[in-house]
Coordinates of C-alpha atoms in Angstrom, one line a residue:
Chain W
M1 CA -77.7 -126.3 111.8
K2 CA -74.6 -123.9 111.1
E3 CA -75.9 -122.6 107.7
V4 CA -79.3 -121.5 109.3
A5 CA -77.4 -119.5 112.1
A6 CA -75.6 -117.9 109.3
D7 CA -78.7 -117.1 107.6
L8 CA -80.4 -115.6 110.3
I9 CA -77.5 -113.3 111.2
V10 CA -77.5 -112.0 107.7
F11 CA -81.2 -111.8 107.9
F12 CA -81.0 -109.6 110.9
I13 CA -78.4 -107.4 109.7
L14 CA -80.6 -107.1 106.6
A15 CA -83.9 -106.5 108.5
L16 CA -82.5 -103.8 110.6
V17 CA -80.9 -101.7 107.8
S18 CA -83.7 -101.8 105.9
I19 CA -86.0 -100.9 109.1
F20 CA -83.6 -98.0 109.5
A21 CA -83.7 -97.0 105.7
A22 CA -87.4 -97.0 105.9
V23 CA -87.6 -94.7 108.7
M24 CA -85.0 -92.3 107.2
V25 CA -87.2 -92.3 104.4
M26 CA -89.7 -90.7 106.3
E27 CA -87.3 -88.5 108.6
A28 CA -84.9 -87.4 106.3
E29 CA -85.1 -83.6 105.9
D30 CA -83.5 -83.4 102.6
I31 CA -85.7 -85.1 100.1
F32 CA -83.0 -86.1 97.9
H33 CA -81.5 -87.9 101.0
A34 CA -85.0 -89.5 101.4
A35 CA -84.7 -90.6 97.6
L36 CA -81.1 -92.1 98.4
F37 CA -82.4 -93.8 101.4
L38 CA -85.4 -95.3 99.2
A39 CA -82.7 -96.6 97.1
L40 CA -80.8 -98.4 100.0
L41 CA -84.0 -99.8 101.1
F42 CA -84.8 -101.1 97.8
T43 CA -80.9 -102.6 97.4
V44 CA -81.6 -104.5 101.0
I45 CA -84.6 -106.1 100.0
S46 CA -83.1 -107.4 97.0
G47 CA -80.6 -108.9 99.4
V48 CA -83.8 -110.4 101.4
Y49 CA -84.8 -112.2 97.8
I50 CA -81.4 -113.6 97.4
L51 CA -81.6 -115.1 100.9
L52 CA -85.0 -116.8 100.0
L53 CA -82.9 -118.2 96.8
A54 CA -85.4 -116.3 94.6
E55 CA -82.3 -114.7 92.8
F56 CA -84.3 -113.6 89.7
I57 CA -87.1 -111.7 91.6
A58 CA -83.8 -110.2 93.5
A59 CA -82.0 -108.9 90.1
I60 CA -85.4 -107.6 88.9
Q61 CA -85.9 -105.9 92.1
L62 CA -82.5 -104.3 91.7
L63 CA -83.4 -103.4 88.2
V64 CA -87.0 -102.0 88.2
Y65 CA -86.7 -100.5 91.8
G66 CA -83.0 -99.6 92.7
G67 CA -82.4 -99.0 88.9
A68 CA -85.1 -97.5 87.0
I69 CA -87.6 -95.9 89.7
V70 CA -85.0 -94.4 92.3
V71 CA -83.3 -93.0 88.9
L72 CA -86.6 -91.2 87.8
I73 CA -87.3 -89.9 91.5
L74 CA -83.8 -88.5 91.8
F75 CA -84.3 -87.1 88.2
A76 CA -87.4 -85.3 89.0
I77 CA -86.0 -84.0 92.4
V78 CA -82.8 -82.5 90.3
L79 CA -85.1 -80.6 88.1
T80 CA -86.9 -78.9 91.2
N81 CA -85.5 -76.2 93.0
R82 CA -83.1 -76.9 95.8
A83 CA -85.5 -77.0 98.9
G84 CA -83.2 -77.4 101.6
K85 CA -84.2 -78.5 105.2
V86 CA -87.8 -79.3 104.8
G87 CA -90.2 -80.8 107.4
D88 CA -92.6 -79.8 110.5
Q89 CA -90.6 -80.8 113.7
S90 CA -93.7 -80.0 116.1
L91 CA -94.7 -82.1 118.8
K92 CA -97.9 -82.5 117.2
N93 CA -96.2 -83.6 114.0
L94 CA -94.5 -86.2 115.9
L95 CA -97.5 -87.5 117.9
M96 CA -99.4 -87.9 114.3
R97 CA -96.4 -89.7 113.1
T98 CA -96.4 -92.0 116.0
A99 CA -100.2 -92.5 116.0
A100 CA -100.0 -93.4 112.3
I101 CA -97.1 -95.9 112.6
I102 CA -98.6 -97.5 115.8
G103 CA -102.2 -97.8 113.9
F104 CA -100.2 -99.6 110.9
T105 CA -98.6 -102.0 112.9
A106 CA -101.7 -102.8 114.8
L107 CA -103.5 -103.6 111.5
L108 CA -100.6 -106.0 110.6
V109 CA -100.6 -107.8 113.6
Q110 CA -103.5 -110.2 113.0
P111 CA -102.3 -111.3 109.6
I112 CA -99.0 -112.0 110.6
L113 CA -100.3 -114.4 113.5
K114 CA -102.9 -115.8 111.0
T115 CA -100.4 -116.6 108.5
P116 CA -99.0 -120.7 108.6
W117 CA -95.2 -119.6 108.2
P118 CA -93.2 -122.2 106.6
Q119 CA -91.1 -123.7 109.4
R120 CA -87.9 -124.5 107.3
M121 CA -86.3 -123.6 104.1
I122 CA -88.3 -124.6 100.8
E123 CA -86.1 -126.8 98.7
T124 CA -84.9 -125.5 95.7
T125 CA -84.0 -127.2 92.1
G126 CA -81.7 -124.8 91.2
L127 CA -84.0 -123.9 87.9
N128 CA -85.8 -120.9 89.7
T129 CA -85.5 -118.5 86.8
Y130 CA -86.4 -121.3 84.3
A131 CA -89.4 -122.2 86.6
V132 CA -90.5 -118.5 86.6
G133 CA -90.2 -118.5 82.8
Y134 CA -91.9 -121.5 82.3
S135 CA -95.1 -120.8 84.6
L136 CA -95.4 -117.3 83.0
F137 CA -95.7 -118.2 79.6
T138 CA -98.0 -121.4 80.3
D139 CA -100.0 -121.2 83.3
Y140 CA -100.1 -117.5 83.5
V141 CA -100.0 -116.3 80.1
I142 CA -103.2 -114.6 80.2
P143 CA -102.7 -112.3 83.7
F144 CA -99.2 -111.7 82.0
E145 CA -100.6 -110.4 78.7
V146 CA -103.4 -108.5 80.7
V147 CA -100.8 -106.6 83.1
S148 CA -98.6 -105.5 80.3
L149 CA -101.7 -104.4 78.5
A150 CA -102.5 -102.1 81.4
L151 CA -98.8 -101.0 81.6
L152 CA -99.3 -100.0 77.9
S153 CA -102.3 -98.3 78.3
A154 CA -100.8 -96.2 81.5
L155 CA -98.0 -95.2 79.1
I156 CA -100.0 -94.0 76.5
G157 CA -102.3 -91.9 79.0
A158 CA -99.0 -90.5 80.3
V159 CA -98.0 -89.4 76.7
Y160 CA -101.3 -88.0 76.0
L161 CA -101.7 -86.1 79.1
S162 CA -98.2 -84.3 78.7
K163 CA -98.8 -83.8 75.1
R164 CA -102.0 -81.7 76.0
E165 CA -100.5 -79.6 78.5
V166 CA -97.8 -78.3 75.8
E167 CA -100.6 -77.5 73.5
A168 CA -102.5 -76.0 76.2
Chain I
M1 CA -33.4 -76.9 89.9
T2 CA -33.0 -80.2 88.2
R3 CA -35.4 -81.1 85.5
V4 CA -36.5 -84.7 85.0
H5 CA -38.6 -86.4 82.4
G6 CA -42.3 -85.1 81.8
G7 CA -42.0 -81.8 83.2
L8 CA -41.6 -82.8 86.8
Y9 CA -39.4 -81.6 89.1
A10 CA -36.8 -83.2 91.3
E11 CA -38.3 -81.4 94.3
D12 CA -41.6 -82.6 93.2
M13 CA -40.5 -86.3 93.1
E14 CA -39.1 -86.1 96.5
Q15 CA -42.5 -84.6 97.9
L16 CA -44.2 -87.5 96.4
Y17 CA -42.7 -89.8 98.9
H18 CA -43.9 -87.9 101.7
G19 CA -47.4 -87.7 103.2
P20 CA -49.0 -91.0 103.6
V21 CA -52.4 -89.8 103.3
P22 CA -52.9 -90.7 99.4
Y23 CA -51.6 -94.0 100.0
V24 CA -53.8 -94.6 102.8
I25 CA -56.7 -93.7 100.9
L26 CA -55.7 -95.6 97.7
A27 CA -55.2 -98.6 99.8
A28 CA -58.8 -98.5 101.6
G29 CA -60.2 -97.9 98.1
A30 CA -58.8 -101.1 96.8
V31 CA -59.8 -102.8 100.0
I32 CA -63.4 -101.5 99.7
F33 CA -63.5 -102.8 95.9
V34 CA -61.9 -106.2 96.4
A35 CA -64.2 -106.8 99.4
A36 CA -67.3 -105.5 97.5
T37 CA -66.7 -108.0 94.6
A38 CA -66.0 -110.7 96.8
A39 CA -68.9 -110.3 99.2
V40 CA -71.1 -110.5 95.9
G41 CA -69.3 -113.4 94.2
I42 CA -69.8 -115.5 97.7
A43 CA -73.1 -114.9 98.1
L44 CA -74.3 -115.6 94.7
S45 CA -72.0 -118.6 94.2
F46 CA -73.6 -120.2 97.3
I47 CA -76.7 -120.6 94.9
G48 CA -74.8 -121.6 92.2
S49 CA -72.8 -124.5 93.5
L50 CA -74.7 -125.9 96.3
G51 CA -73.6 -129.5 97.0
S52 CA -70.3 -129.2 94.7
T53 CA -67.1 -130.2 96.8
S54 CA -64.0 -129.6 94.6
F55 CA -61.7 -126.8 95.3
W56 CA -62.8 -124.4 92.8
N57 CA -66.2 -124.9 93.3
N58 CA -65.5 -123.7 96.9
P59 CA -67.7 -120.4 96.9
W60 CA -64.9 -118.5 99.4
V61 CA -62.1 -119.5 96.9
R62 CA -64.0 -118.7 94.0
G63 CA -65.4 -115.4 95.0
I64 CA -61.7 -113.9 96.6
V65 CA -59.8 -115.2 93.7
G66 CA -62.4 -114.0 91.3
A67 CA -62.3 -110.6 92.9
V68 CA -58.6 -110.3 93.1
L69 CA -58.4 -111.3 89.6
W70 CA -60.7 -108.5 88.7
A71 CA -59.6 -106.0 90.6
V72 CA -56.2 -106.3 89.2
V73 CA -57.4 -106.4 85.5
V74 CA -59.8 -103.5 86.2
G75 CA -57.7 -101.6 88.1
G76 CA -54.3 -101.9 86.5
G77 CA -56.3 -102.4 83.1
G78 CA -58.1 -98.5 83.6
L79 CA -54.9 -97.2 84.6
Y80 CA -53.2 -98.3 81.5
L81 CA -56.0 -98.3 79.1
T82 CA -55.8 -94.5 79.5
L83 CA -52.1 -94.5 78.0
V84 CA -53.3 -97.2 75.4
E85 CA -55.9 -94.6 74.2
R86 CA -53.6 -91.8 74.3
K87 CA -51.1 -93.6 72.2
F88 CA -53.3 -95.2 70.0
M89 CA -55.4 -92.0 69.1
A90 CA -52.0 -90.4 68.6
R91 CA -50.8 -92.7 65.9
V92 CA -54.4 -92.5 64.4
Q93 CA -54.2 -88.7 64.4
V94 CA -50.5 -88.7 63.4
R95 CA -49.3 -87.7 66.6
Y96 CA -46.7 -89.2 68.8
G97 CA -48.7 -89.0 72.3
P98 CA -47.2 -89.3 75.5
N99 CA -43.3 -90.3 75.0
R100 CA -41.4 -88.4 78.1
W101 CA -42.1 -90.3 81.2
G102 CA -40.2 -93.7 80.6
P103 CA -39.6 -95.7 77.6
Y104 CA -42.4 -95.3 74.9
G105 CA -44.0 -93.1 77.8
L106 CA -45.1 -96.4 79.6
L107 CA -44.9 -94.7 82.9
Q108 CA -47.1 -91.7 82.1
P109 CA -50.3 -93.5 83.9
I110 CA -48.1 -94.0 87.1
A111 CA -47.0 -90.4 86.8
D112 CA -50.7 -89.0 86.0
A113 CA -51.7 -91.2 89.1
L114 CA -49.2 -89.8 91.8
K115 CA -50.0 -86.3 90.4
L116 CA -53.9 -86.6 90.7
M117 CA -53.4 -88.3 94.0
R118 CA -51.1 -85.3 95.7
K119 CA -53.7 -82.9 94.5
E120 CA -56.0 -81.1 97.6
D121 CA -59.2 -82.6 97.9
I122 CA -61.7 -79.9 97.8
I123 CA -65.4 -79.9 99.3
P124 CA -67.2 -76.9 98.7
D125 CA -68.7 -74.7 101.6
A126 CA -72.1 -75.0 100.0
A127 CA -71.8 -78.5 98.9
D128 CA -73.9 -81.4 100.7
S129 CA -70.5 -83.0 101.7
L130 CA -71.6 -86.5 103.0
V131 CA -73.6 -86.9 99.2
M132 CA -70.6 -85.4 97.4
R133 CA -67.9 -87.6 99.4
L134 CA -70.1 -91.1 98.8
A135 CA -71.1 -90.3 95.2
P136 CA -67.7 -91.6 93.5
I137 CA -68.0 -94.7 95.8
I138 CA -71.3 -95.7 94.5
A139 CA -70.9 -94.7 91.0
F140 CA -68.0 -97.0 90.9
A141 CA -68.7 -100.0 93.1
P142 CA -71.7 -101.1 90.5
S143 CA -69.6 -101.2 87.6
F144 CA -66.9 -103.0 89.6
M145 CA -69.9 -105.7 91.0
L146 CA -70.8 -106.7 87.7
F147 CA -67.5 -108.8 86.9
A148 CA -68.6 -111.4 89.2
A149 CA -70.7 -112.6 86.6
V150 CA -68.5 -112.3 83.4
P151 CA -66.9 -115.8 82.8
W152 CA -63.0 -115.4 81.9
T153 CA -62.8 -119.1 80.9
A154 CA -65.3 -121.6 81.7
E155 CA -63.8 -122.4 85.0
Y156 CA -62.5 -118.7 86.1
V157 CA -65.8 -117.2 86.7
A158 CA -66.0 -115.4 90.1
S159 CA -69.8 -116.8 90.2
K160 CA -71.7 -119.3 88.2
M161 CA -74.8 -117.9 89.0
D162 CA -77.7 -118.9 87.1
I163 CA -79.1 -115.3 86.4
G164 CA -75.6 -114.0 85.0
V165 CA -76.4 -111.4 82.5
L166 CA -79.5 -110.4 84.2
Y167 CA -77.3 -109.6 87.5
I168 CA -74.8 -107.6 85.0
I169 CA -77.6 -105.6 83.8
A170 CA -79.2 -105.0 87.3
V171 CA -76.3 -103.6 88.7
T172 CA -75.2 -101.7 86.1
S173 CA -78.4 -99.7 86.4
L174 CA -77.4 -98.5 89.7
T175 CA -74.3 -96.3 88.1
P176 CA -77.0 -93.4 87.4
I177 CA -77.6 -93.0 91.2
G178 CA -73.9 -92.4 92.2
V179 CA -73.6 -90.0 88.9
L180 CA -76.8 -88.1 90.0
M181 CA -75.4 -88.0 93.6
A182 CA -72.1 -86.5 92.1
G183 CA -74.2 -84.0 90.2
W184 CA -76.2 -82.7 93.4
G185 CA -73.8 -83.0 96.2
P186 CA -71.2 -80.2 95.1
N187 CA -74.1 -77.6 94.7
N188 CA -72.7 -76.6 91.0
K189 CA -74.6 -76.4 88.1
Y190 CA -72.3 -77.8 85.6
N191 CA -72.2 -80.9 87.9
L192 CA -76.1 -80.9 87.8
L193 CA -76.3 -80.4 84.0
G194 CA -73.9 -83.2 83.4
A195 CA -75.5 -85.8 85.6
M196 CA -78.8 -85.1 84.0
R197 CA -77.4 -85.7 80.7
F198 CA -75.8 -89.1 81.8
A199 CA -78.9 -90.2 83.9
A200 CA -81.0 -89.3 80.7
Q201 CA -78.5 -91.0 78.4
E202 CA -78.5 -94.1 80.5
L203 CA -82.0 -94.3 80.6
A204 CA -82.5 -94.2 77.0
Y205 CA -79.9 -96.7 76.0
E206 CA -80.5 -99.4 78.8
V207 CA -83.6 -100.4 77.0
P208 CA -81.8 -101.2 73.6
L209 CA -78.9 -102.8 75.4
I210 CA -81.3 -105.6 77.3
L211 CA -83.7 -106.0 74.1
A212 CA -80.3 -106.8 72.0
M213 CA -78.9 -109.2 74.6
I214 CA -82.7 -111.3 74.4
G215 CA -81.5 -112.7 71.0
P216 CA -78.4 -114.7 72.2
I217 CA -80.4 -115.3 75.7
A218 CA -83.0 -117.1 73.5
V219 CA -80.4 -119.3 71.6
A220 CA -78.8 -120.5 74.7
Q221 CA -82.1 -120.6 76.5
S222 CA -80.3 -119.6 79.8
L223 CA -79.0 -116.1 81.6
N224 CA -75.9 -117.8 82.6
G225 CA -72.6 -116.3 81.0
V226 CA -71.0 -119.8 80.7
A227 CA -74.2 -121.4 78.9
I228 CA -74.3 -118.3 76.8
V229 CA -70.5 -118.5 75.6
E230 CA -71.2 -122.7 75.2
A231 CA -74.0 -122.2 73.0
Q232 CA -71.8 -120.4 70.3
S233 CA -69.3 -123.4 70.2
G234 CA -69.0 -125.3 66.8
Y235 CA -68.5 -124.0 63.3
W236 CA -70.6 -123.4 60.1
F237 CA -69.2 -125.2 56.9
G238 CA -66.2 -126.5 58.9
V239 CA -64.5 -122.4 58.9
I240 CA -67.0 -119.6 60.3
P241 CA -67.3 -119.9 64.1
R242 CA -71.3 -120.0 65.5
W243 CA -70.6 -117.0 67.2
N244 CA -74.0 -114.8 67.6
I245 CA -72.5 -111.9 65.7
F246 CA -72.9 -113.5 62.4
P247 CA -76.7 -114.8 62.5
Q248 CA -77.9 -111.6 64.6
F249 CA -75.5 -108.9 63.2
F250 CA -78.4 -106.3 63.6
G251 CA -78.6 -107.2 67.5
A252 CA -74.8 -106.9 67.6
I253 CA -74.9 -103.4 66.0
I254 CA -77.5 -102.2 68.4
F255 CA -75.7 -103.6 71.4
F256 CA -72.3 -102.0 70.5
V257 CA -74.0 -98.6 69.8
A258 CA -76.0 -98.5 73.1
F259 CA -73.0 -99.8 75.1
M260 CA -71.1 -97.2 73.8
A261 CA -73.6 -94.8 74.8
E262 CA -73.6 -96.3 78.1
T263 CA -69.9 -95.5 78.6
G264 CA -70.3 -92.0 77.8
R265 CA -67.4 -91.7 75.3
I266 CA -67.0 -89.8 71.9
P267 CA -69.1 -89.6 69.9
F268 CA -71.6 -90.0 73.1
D269 CA -69.9 -87.7 75.8
I270 CA -72.3 -85.1 76.2
P271 CA -72.4 -85.9 79.6
D272 CA -68.7 -84.2 80.3
A273 CA -68.6 -82.1 77.1
E274 CA -65.9 -79.7 78.2
G275 CA -67.1 -76.9 76.1
E276 CA -70.8 -77.0 77.4
V277 CA -70.5 -78.4 80.8
V278 CA -67.1 -78.3 81.8
H279 CA -66.7 -81.9 82.1
G280 CA -70.0 -82.5 83.7
F281 CA -70.6 -84.3 86.6
S282 CA -66.8 -84.4 87.6
A283 CA -66.6 -80.6 87.4
E284 CA -66.1 -79.9 91.1
Y285 CA -64.1 -82.8 92.2
S286 CA -60.5 -82.9 92.9
G287 CA -57.8 -85.6 93.8
M288 CA -58.7 -89.3 94.4
K289 CA -62.8 -88.7 94.0
F290 CA -62.0 -87.2 90.7
V291 CA -59.8 -90.1 89.6
M292 CA -62.7 -92.4 90.6
L293 CA -65.2 -90.7 88.5
L294 CA -62.4 -90.6 85.8
L295 CA -61.6 -94.1 85.6
L296 CA -65.5 -94.7 85.7
E297 CA -65.5 -94.3 81.8
Y298 CA -62.5 -96.7 81.6
V299 CA -64.2 -99.4 83.9
H300 CA -67.5 -99.2 81.9
L301 CA -65.3 -99.6 78.6
I302 CA -64.1 -102.9 79.9
A303 CA -67.2 -104.0 81.1
G304 CA -68.9 -103.2 78.0
A305 CA -66.3 -104.9 75.7
A306 CA -66.3 -108.1 77.8
L307 CA -70.3 -108.3 78.0
F308 CA -69.8 -107.9 74.0
V309 CA -67.4 -110.4 74.0
V310 CA -69.5 -113.0 76.6
V311 CA -72.9 -112.3 74.5
Y312 CA -72.0 -111.8 70.9
M313 CA -68.3 -112.7 70.1
G314 CA -68.0 -116.7 71.6
G315 CA -66.5 -115.4 74.9
Y316 CA -63.5 -117.6 75.7
L317 CA -63.8 -120.1 72.6
G318 CA -60.9 -120.4 70.2
P319 CA -59.0 -122.7 68.0
A320 CA -56.6 -124.8 70.5
P321 CA -52.9 -123.5 70.2
L322 CA -54.4 -120.5 72.5
S323 CA -55.9 -121.3 75.8
Q324 CA -59.3 -120.0 76.6
F325 CA -57.8 -117.2 78.7
A326 CA -56.0 -115.7 76.0
W327 CA -58.8 -115.9 73.4
F328 CA -61.3 -113.9 76.1
T329 CA -58.1 -111.2 76.7
L330 CA -57.5 -111.1 72.9
K331 CA -61.1 -110.4 71.9
L332 CA -61.7 -108.1 74.8
L333 CA -58.6 -106.0 73.5
F334 CA -60.0 -106.0 70.4
V335 CA -63.3 -104.6 71.0
I336 CA -61.7 -101.9 73.2
L337 CA -59.4 -100.8 70.3
V338 CA -62.6 -100.8 67.9
M339 CA -63.9 -98.6 70.4
M340 CA -61.0 -96.5 70.7
L341 CA -60.6 -96.4 66.8
I342 CA -64.4 -94.9 66.8
R343 CA -63.3 -92.4 69.4
A344 CA -60.2 -90.8 67.3
V345 CA -61.9 -90.6 64.2
W346 CA -65.3 -89.2 65.3
F347 CA -66.7 -86.2 66.7
R348 CA -69.5 -85.4 69.5
V349 CA -72.9 -85.3 68.6
R350 CA -75.7 -83.0 69.9
I351 CA -77.9 -84.2 72.9
D352 CA -80.9 -84.4 70.7
Q353 CA -79.4 -86.2 68.3
I354 CA -78.4 -88.8 70.9
M355 CA -81.8 -89.0 72.4
D356 CA -83.4 -89.3 69.1
L357 CA -81.1 -92.2 68.1
G358 CA -81.6 -94.2 71.5
W359 CA -85.6 -93.8 71.6
K360 CA -86.8 -93.1 68.0
I361 CA -84.4 -95.7 66.1
L362 CA -82.4 -98.1 68.4
L363 CA -85.8 -99.0 70.5
P364 CA -88.0 -99.9 67.7
A365 CA -84.9 -101.5 65.8
A366 CA -84.3 -103.8 68.9
L367 CA -88.0 -104.6 69.4
I368 CA -87.9 -105.7 65.7
N369 CA -85.1 -107.9 66.1
V370 CA -86.5 -109.5 69.2
G371 CA -89.5 -110.2 67.0
V372 CA -87.8 -111.6 64.1
I373 CA -85.3 -113.6 66.2
G374 CA -88.5 -115.2 68.1
V375 CA -90.2 -116.3 64.8
V376 CA -86.9 -117.9 63.4
L377 CA -86.3 -119.5 66.5
A378 CA -89.9 -120.8 66.6
L379 CA -89.6 -121.8 63.1
T380 CA -86.1 -123.8 63.5
V381 CA -85.8 -125.4 66.9

């Protein structure tokens, strides 16, 4: 019982920080700050994965989203001119943002209520990483290869597009 | 005016003991590092040690002891590595090196640290002050967190987590965020250029680094640091230890070059090339913040060397008279000294050469290495 309580406390801390970070990604007036809040959001979400005993996913989340994607976004921002504080603070904009958030939340209400959430923690064998690797290379080997092929074609496409721009 | 060793004046020495602010900052910093590592160690060893009861397997004990141990090693080691490096490089280059402050210059790092702590902590007017203040911490903390998964001996590992080396790679990949913050925050072109160079270099060499680790991981069939070390136990023909460095020599070279580039030291020190970008992303920093960005290089050095020892040089394994603890420390020092030797005799290479080496040579070589190891393992195991 005690462990469940500790889990809940940690989860609520992580949830509050992640909601705060997600809101600040939208609300930060400096685009560099928004990207940093994005990094915080990804890091906190990897903490949620650890809480779910999915440590492999947590590490990958940190590596791919926190490490690679945020660094690329920051790199792109650093290459631009310093824009300073931007953002439309008018009432109309505020109303539109609020409406968008309420609308999106309303869309999510139905799935949240319909999903049969597990009532207790799933038991783990302690070999999560092994299990992920095993099923990736047996049951899901074809989807895995298809996804890597799609990523490869995206990569080649990006190289082709940037090359063509240089020639023109 | 009485002159004492090392160019410091007696009046200066007196001033060192007034003004408590630097010590408060130092103490707070130490507490933050220890707490961060302890938190990660505790969190992750809950996963690793479910159901075990012995004292050392208690996650709290393991996490806190591991954090304090590594805090001492990395803090003190980082401080004294500066002296070791200066003395060692001086001997290689037929000079004396620091020799004024204490016997054989042994107190030099402490004098340096006190001097840097006394410096005024400047935040420029046009700076993004919060980003600038946070940057050294965010750049420094991940390099420190990764020690939670480095096995010192089979028992002294802060967290026996299942994903050991993957966790190390994952937290290391957060360092460029802090460095880019240090580049953006002070609103200085040199900081920005240095940070961009650092991030580009980290991105280029991270991929070969990870790919070079796949060989030993495949041999051990585990991501756990202890398991990777244990897979290297035993001898060939009774003499040659079964370390990964012998069969996977090319992988070891790729790994070594890649982590040398990640530490950003000569010959890969274009992020803080003094002649080009005026010490790069730490140009605008002073005082303790500068110390943290400076020590980043040494923490990276210890971390990379520790990882190399674990993955390729049999970690804590070694013949009986010496303990596991001693073997790990000796191997760590050996790898660090090799890197210092390279720094002492080499020169800085150009940025385009570094990018070429990373993307066009090391990356294909690492991919081929992974393929060959895969085929060999499939045929033999």
